Short mmCIF file of C-alpha atoms in Angstrom, two decimals:
data_model
loop_
_atom_site.label_atom_id
_atom_site.label_comp_id
_atom_site.label_asym_id
_atom_site.label_seq_id
_atom_site.Cartn_x
_atom_site.Cartn_y
_atom_site.Cartn_z
CA VAL A 1 168.06 50.13 99.04
CA PRO A 2 169.73 47.48 96.87
CA ARG A 3 168.89 43.85 97.35
CA PRO A 4 171.90 42.00 96.31
CA MET A 5 171.32 38.50 95.02
CA LEU A 6 173.17 36.21 97.43
CA LYS A 7 173.48 33.40 95.00
CA LEU A 8 173.22 33.53 91.17
CA VAL A 9 171.67 30.58 89.43
CA VAL A 10 172.65 30.31 85.80
CA PHE A 11 169.75 28.79 84.13
CA VAL A 12 169.82 29.45 80.52
CA VAL A 13 173.29 28.49 79.67
CA GLY A 14 173.10 25.88 76.93
CA LEU A 15 169.72 27.06 75.60
CA LEU A 16 171.32 29.80 73.58
CA GLY A 17 169.40 30.30 70.34
CA THR A 18 166.27 28.50 71.85
CA SER A 19 162.95 30.26 71.37
CA SER A 20 161.35 31.49 74.48
CA VAL A 21 158.22 29.78 73.25
CA SER A 22 159.77 26.31 73.78
CA VAL A 23 161.25 26.87 77.21
CA SER A 24 159.44 25.78 80.26
CA VAL A 25 160.08 24.65 83.89
CA PRO A 26 158.66 21.64 85.52
CA LEU A 27 156.34 22.29 88.42
CA ARG A 28 156.52 20.19 91.62
CA ASN A 29 154.66 19.72 94.86
CA ALA A 30 150.81 20.38 94.19
CA ALA A 31 151.02 19.90 90.41
CA VAL A 32 149.94 17.02 88.02
CA PRO A 33 153.14 14.78 87.23
CA GLY A 34 154.89 16.30 84.08
CA LEU A 35 153.18 19.70 84.15
CA MET A 36 155.51 22.36 82.67
CA MET A 37 155.15 26.07 83.09
CA PRO A 38 156.26 28.14 80.03
CA MET A 39 159.20 30.57 81.07
CA VAL A 40 157.48 33.69 79.36
CA GLY A 41 153.86 34.59 80.07
CA LEU A 42 151.62 37.47 79.33
CA GLY A 43 150.68 39.54 82.25
CA THR A 44 147.05 40.80 82.07
CA GLY A 45 146.98 42.83 85.35
CA TYR A 46 146.28 46.64 84.89
CA TYR A 47 146.35 49.19 87.57
CA THR A 48 143.90 51.45 85.59
CA ASN A 49 140.52 50.55 84.08
CA VAL A 50 140.74 48.77 80.92
CA THR A 51 138.01 47.10 79.02
CA GLU A 52 137.30 43.41 78.31
CA GLU A 53 138.01 44.10 74.72
CA HIS A 54 141.44 45.44 75.51
CA ILE A 55 142.34 42.19 77.29
CA ALA A 56 140.81 40.04 74.58
CA THR A 57 142.99 41.66 71.87
CA MET A 58 146.03 41.26 73.93
CA VAL A 59 145.54 37.59 74.67
CA GLU A 60 144.48 36.93 70.98
CA GLN A 61 147.71 38.60 69.69
CA TRP A 62 149.73 36.81 72.24
CA LEU A 63 148.54 33.37 71.33
CA LYS A 64 148.61 33.99 67.51
CA LEU A 65 152.38 34.98 68.06
CA GLY A 66 153.03 31.62 69.68
CA GLY A 67 152.76 32.60 73.25
CA LYS A 68 151.90 29.71 75.56
CA ARG A 69 151.17 31.24 79.05
CA ILE A 70 148.59 33.75 80.14
CA ASP A 71 148.62 35.18 83.71
CA ALA A 72 145.11 36.20 84.84
CA ALA A 73 143.10 36.84 87.99
CA ASP A 74 139.49 37.35 88.94
CA THR A 75 140.22 40.91 90.20
CA TYR A 76 142.09 42.21 87.05
CA TYR A 77 140.26 44.84 85.05
CA GLY A 78 138.75 43.21 81.91
CA ALA A 79 139.38 39.78 83.30
CA ALA A 80 136.57 38.28 81.07
CA GLY A 81 138.60 39.16 78.06
CA VAL A 82 140.97 36.31 78.59
CA GLY A 83 138.34 33.73 77.67
CA VAL A 84 137.08 35.90 74.78
CA GLY A 85 140.71 36.39 73.42
CA TRP A 86 141.82 32.64 73.39
CA LYS A 87 138.50 31.71 71.79
CA ARG A 88 139.16 34.27 69.14
CA ALA A 89 142.63 33.00 68.61
CA LYS A 90 141.16 29.64 67.67
CA VAL A 91 143.92 27.69 69.46
CA PRO A 92 143.10 24.35 71.27
CA ARG A 93 142.72 24.85 75.10
CA GLU A 94 145.28 22.26 76.02
CA SER A 95 147.91 24.01 73.73
CA PHE A 96 148.58 26.87 76.29
CA PHE A 97 148.79 27.52 80.08
CA ILE A 98 146.43 29.73 81.97
CA THR A 99 147.16 31.01 85.63
CA SER A 100 144.31 32.60 87.58
CA LYS A 101 144.02 33.65 91.15
CA VAL A 102 141.33 33.64 93.96
CA GLY A 103 140.93 36.95 96.18
CA PRO A 104 141.97 39.42 97.21
CA THR A 105 138.87 41.63 96.88
CA MET A 106 136.39 38.88 97.16
CA PRO A 107 136.29 37.15 100.69
CA LEU A 108 139.02 34.49 101.54
CA GLY A 109 137.77 31.12 103.01
CA TYR A 110 136.95 27.75 102.17
CA ASN A 111 133.35 28.01 100.73
CA GLU A 112 134.07 31.48 99.40
CA THR A 113 136.96 30.15 97.37
CA LEU A 114 135.09 27.36 95.74
CA HIS A 115 132.29 29.72 94.93
CA GLN A 116 134.74 32.14 93.37
CA PHE A 117 136.35 29.53 91.25
CA ASN A 118 133.21 27.57 90.15
CA GLU A 119 130.99 30.59 89.51
CA VAL A 120 133.37 33.41 88.44
CA ILE A 121 136.88 32.28 87.24
CA THR A 122 135.70 29.47 85.02
CA LYS A 123 133.26 31.82 83.32
CA GLN A 124 136.00 34.46 82.79
CA VAL A 125 138.55 32.04 81.16
CA GLN A 126 135.78 30.06 79.36
CA SER A 127 137.38 26.78 80.68
CA ASP A 128 136.37 24.37 83.40
CA TYR A 129 139.97 24.11 84.58
CA VAL A 130 143.09 26.29 84.81
CA ASP A 131 146.64 25.19 84.67
CA LEU A 132 147.64 26.95 87.81
CA LEU A 133 145.40 28.48 90.56
CA LEU A 134 146.94 30.75 93.11
CA ILE A 135 145.88 32.61 96.36
CA HIS A 136 146.40 36.13 95.10
CA TRP A 137 147.26 37.78 98.42
CA PRO A 138 147.84 36.57 101.94
CA GLY A 139 145.24 38.86 103.35
CA THR A 140 142.42 41.00 101.72
CA GLU A 141 142.88 44.01 99.33
CA PRO A 142 143.62 46.82 99.94
CA PRO A 143 146.22 45.74 102.39
CA VAL A 144 146.23 47.34 105.92
CA VAL A 145 148.94 48.24 108.21
CA HIS A 146 148.93 46.00 111.29
CA ALA A 147 150.36 46.82 114.66
CA ASP A 148 152.21 43.50 114.80
CA ALA A 149 153.52 43.59 111.04
CA ASP A 150 156.76 44.80 109.79
CA ASN A 151 155.89 48.01 107.73
CA SER A 152 159.27 49.29 107.22
CA ARG A 153 159.37 48.28 103.44
CA ARG A 154 156.26 50.38 102.51
CA PRO A 155 156.60 54.07 103.22
CA ASP A 156 152.86 54.81 102.34
CA ALA A 157 151.46 51.59 104.01
CA HIS A 158 149.64 53.69 106.66
CA LYS A 159 147.23 54.85 104.08
CA HIS A 160 145.67 51.45 103.41
CA LYS A 161 142.58 50.06 105.03
CA HIS A 162 140.68 46.92 104.28
CA PRO A 163 137.37 45.10 104.98
CA VAL A 164 137.43 42.28 107.41
CA PRO A 165 136.79 38.85 105.66
CA PRO A 166 134.25 36.42 107.05
CA CYS A 167 136.92 33.87 107.77
CA LYS A 168 138.80 36.25 110.03
CA LYS A 169 135.93 37.38 112.31
CA GLY A 170 136.79 36.72 115.98
CA ARG A 171 140.33 35.70 115.09
CA ALA A 172 143.56 37.42 115.74
CA THR A 173 145.43 36.74 112.53
CA TYR A 174 144.92 35.90 108.87
CA LYS A 175 146.46 32.38 109.28
CA HIS A 176 143.02 30.79 109.57
CA CYS A 177 142.03 32.58 106.35
CA ARG A 178 144.93 31.30 104.54
CA GLN A 179 144.64 27.71 105.59
CA GLU A 180 140.98 27.66 104.87
CA THR A 181 141.54 28.94 101.40
CA TRP A 182 144.30 26.46 100.78
CA ARG A 183 142.18 23.66 101.84
CA ALA A 184 139.74 24.76 99.03
CA LEU A 185 142.58 24.86 96.41
CA GLU A 186 143.63 21.36 97.60
CA LEU A 187 140.18 20.36 96.86
CA LEU A 188 140.04 21.80 93.36
CA PHE A 189 143.38 20.32 92.67
CA LYS A 190 142.06 16.77 93.63
CA GLN A 191 139.11 17.31 91.47
CA GLY A 192 141.24 18.20 88.41
CA LYS A 193 139.88 21.71 88.18
CA ALA A 194 143.33 23.12 88.89
CA ARG A 195 146.43 21.26 87.40
CA ALA A 196 148.54 22.89 89.94
CA ILE A 197 147.92 25.14 92.94
CA GLY A 198 150.22 27.77 94.58
CA VAL A 199 150.35 31.20 96.09
CA SER A 200 151.10 34.85 95.21
CA ASN A 201 152.62 37.61 97.29
CA PHE A 202 153.38 35.14 100.24
CA GLU A 203 156.37 36.00 102.33
CA THR A 204 158.16 33.27 104.47
CA ASN A 205 155.72 33.53 107.47
CA HIS A 206 152.69 33.19 105.09
CA LEU A 207 154.23 30.01 103.56
CA MET A 208 154.93 28.53 106.82
CA ASP A 209 151.20 28.59 107.57
CA ILE A 210 150.58 26.40 104.57
CA ILE A 211 153.62 24.20 105.22
CA GLU A 212 152.69 23.44 108.72
CA MET A 213 149.28 22.04 107.51
CA LYS A 214 151.26 18.93 106.27
CA GLY A 215 149.21 18.73 103.11
CA GLU A 216 150.04 19.71 99.56
CA LEU A 217 152.88 22.17 99.24
CA PRO A 218 152.46 25.08 96.78
CA ALA A 219 153.77 24.59 93.36
CA VAL A 220 154.40 28.31 92.75
CA ASN A 221 154.87 31.51 94.67
CA GLN A 222 154.30 34.52 92.27
CA ILE A 223 156.24 37.52 93.72
CA GLU A 224 156.87 40.99 92.50
CA ASN A 225 160.45 40.80 90.98
CA ASN A 226 162.44 43.36 89.12
CA ILE A 227 165.67 45.22 89.00
CA TYR A 228 164.57 47.56 91.86
CA TRP A 229 162.71 44.88 93.97
CA HIS A 230 163.79 41.30 94.59
CA GLU A 231 163.95 39.03 97.41
CA PRO A 232 166.94 36.51 97.28
CA GLU A 233 166.23 35.06 100.67
CA LEU A 234 162.61 34.29 99.85
CA GLN A 235 163.73 32.91 96.54
CA ARG A 236 166.10 30.55 98.18
CA PHE A 237 163.46 29.54 100.72
CA CYS A 238 161.14 28.64 97.93
CA VAL A 239 163.69 26.80 95.78
CA ALA A 240 164.81 24.69 98.62
CA ARG A 241 161.23 23.41 98.89
CA ASN A 242 160.58 22.86 95.22
CA ILE A 243 158.37 25.93 94.97
CA THR A 244 158.75 27.63 91.57
CA PHE A 245 159.45 31.40 92.02
CA ASN A 246 157.42 33.17 89.39
CA GLY A 247 158.13 36.89 88.98
CA TYR A 248 155.54 39.58 88.06
CA ALA A 249 156.23 43.34 87.18
CA PRO A 250 159.42 42.07 85.75
CA LEU A 251 160.08 45.48 83.94
CA GLY A 252 158.94 47.54 86.96
CA THR A 253 155.59 48.56 85.17
CA PRO A 254 156.97 51.73 83.60
CA ASP A 255 153.60 52.95 82.59
CA VAL A 256 152.64 53.21 86.21
CA MET A 257 156.04 54.04 88.00
CA LYS A 258 157.27 56.79 85.68
CA SER A 259 155.73 59.40 88.00
CA ARG A 260 157.24 57.72 91.10
CA TRP A 261 160.51 56.46 90.24
CA LYS A 262 163.35 58.72 88.92
CA PRO A 263 164.68 56.89 86.91
CA ILE A 264 162.39 53.87 85.89
CA CYS A 265 164.20 50.54 85.67
CA SER A 266 164.88 50.80 81.88
CA GLU A 267 166.59 54.29 82.32
CA ASN A 268 168.69 53.37 85.24
CA PRO A 269 172.33 54.19 84.23
CA VAL A 270 173.66 50.80 85.34
CA VAL A 271 170.97 49.01 83.41
CA MET A 272 171.63 50.97 80.39
CA GLU A 273 175.34 50.42 80.58
CA VAL A 274 174.86 46.69 80.71
CA ALA A 275 172.33 46.72 77.97
CA ARG A 276 174.81 48.49 75.56
CA LYS A 277 177.13 45.43 75.67
CA TYR A 278 174.34 43.32 74.05
CA PRO A 279 173.45 45.20 70.81
CA GLU A 280 171.31 42.32 69.78
CA ALA A 281 168.94 42.86 72.60
CA THR A 282 166.67 45.55 73.77
CA VAL A 283 166.84 47.06 77.43
CA ALA A 284 163.57 45.23 78.24
CA GLN A 285 165.18 41.92 76.98
CA VAL A 286 168.21 42.40 79.14
CA MET A 287 166.05 42.81 82.19
CA LEU A 288 163.98 39.79 81.49
CA GLN A 289 167.07 37.67 80.69
CA TRP A 290 168.48 38.65 84.11
CA GLN A 291 165.54 36.91 85.58
CA VAL A 292 165.20 33.81 83.46
CA GLN A 293 168.81 33.23 83.82
CA GLN A 294 167.99 32.70 87.52
CA GLY A 295 165.19 30.15 86.61
CA ILE A 296 162.41 32.62 87.19
CA PRO A 297 159.38 32.55 84.95
CA VAL A 298 158.39 36.06 84.03
CA ASN A 299 155.00 37.75 83.32
CA PRO A 300 155.75 40.90 81.32
CA ARG A 301 152.55 42.88 80.63
CA THR A 302 152.21 44.64 77.32
CA ALA A 303 149.53 45.37 74.55
CA VAL A 304 152.14 46.31 72.00
CA HIS A 305 152.50 43.73 69.20
CA GLU A 306 156.34 44.32 68.80
CA HIS A 307 156.99 44.21 72.58
CA MET A 308 155.21 40.73 72.66
CA LYS A 309 157.48 39.56 69.84
CA GLU A 310 160.40 40.72 71.77
CA ASN A 311 159.34 39.06 74.99
CA LEU A 312 159.12 35.87 73.02
CA ASP A 313 162.65 36.23 71.47
CA LEU A 314 164.77 35.80 74.66
CA PHE A 315 167.54 33.10 74.88
CA ARG A 316 169.55 34.61 72.02
CA PHE A 317 172.15 35.72 74.36
CA ASN A 318 173.53 35.08 77.90
CA LEU A 319 174.36 37.72 80.40
CA THR A 320 177.83 37.25 81.88
CA ALA A 321 178.21 36.47 85.56
CA ALA A 322 179.51 39.99 85.96
CA ASP A 323 176.62 41.56 84.43
CA MET A 324 174.31 39.43 86.39
CA TRP A 325 175.90 40.79 89.49
CA LYS A 326 175.64 44.29 88.40
CA LEU A 327 171.95 43.97 87.59
CA SER A 328 171.41 42.43 90.98
CA THR A 329 172.97 45.21 92.87
CA VAL A 330 171.39 48.21 91.21
CA ALA A 331 170.48 50.76 93.81
CA ALA A 332 166.58 51.45 93.90
CA PRO A 333 165.33 55.09 94.02
CA SER A 334 165.50 56.44 97.47
CA PRO A 335 162.37 57.12 99.69
CA PRO A 336 160.02 58.90 100.07
CA GLN A 337 159.25 57.47 96.69
CA PRO A 338 158.29 53.81 97.29
CA PHE A 339 160.38 51.52 95.26
CA LYS A 340 157.95 48.59 95.29
CA VAL A 341 155.25 48.57 92.53
CA CYS A 342 152.59 46.74 94.52
CA PRO A 343 151.59 46.77 98.13
CA ASP A 344 153.97 45.07 100.52
CA PRO A 345 152.73 41.66 101.73
CA GLN A 346 154.76 42.04 104.82
CA THR A 347 152.13 44.34 106.17
CA ILE A 348 149.89 41.24 106.42
CA PRO A 349 150.75 39.32 109.50
#
């Protein structure tokens, strides 16, 4: 099902020739004044077991190449490798940007969130603060199908079950959990332990639970975003409220999806046709450029040194408006193969 972009935001025009390392976006709402988020980060989330050493080597290489942002989470395999890696790189902590996330496998809730940050996350990243702290998921992991949720976007959603978090016991929805967890993030923000706070995988209804609290608004909403899966209406909702829309799985995680998607994003005929017009760029760079030209910071995940260099070498070309539109209307593989990499947050009411 194609998801056409209803409004293109041309972001990079005028930055041609600028290194990706030097391009950042300002964070607003719950962010310290003047905080900038580097446009290209290193994703560290793996879907198969990897070691702490594997992540440490990735992070060290990335920072030595000049990378300025690392996307991490407590529940990622080898998460403690983030702290090991940046220490090995021998770079000042203030010279780069770390994102981490609370939940979803650990319980949501106020006290639970404070414990997870203070006792787990700070030790993983070997820092007493993070630049951006997110609520990883609007419920607990793995997601479950709820009778009152829209499950139409996830063909295999019926297979998922989940534990009931302490903050939900006796309550009908996850709203209380999200709000209690957000209150904890607000405290960490006020204490200076998180320079900005936000959410991840939040759909509009989940964001409204935070907005109606009339406190701090999220600085960021990190959402799956790639050629096959993008949500222009949610993007516009966020942009209208100064919530930076941050894309993960921007290349469609080809190592995971090659057995599910025929073809994977990089082998889609339309994508390859567009990429041939830009001989100075790789297919992956074209797919990333399609996103950063919309003003979307991206978190491509790779352990390959040459791919890291490519990810840091965007902004040497601009996609035309016609090519932006072509990439925005690429048809995803048809069901029964799910065309979403990660579980669907719309299954969480």
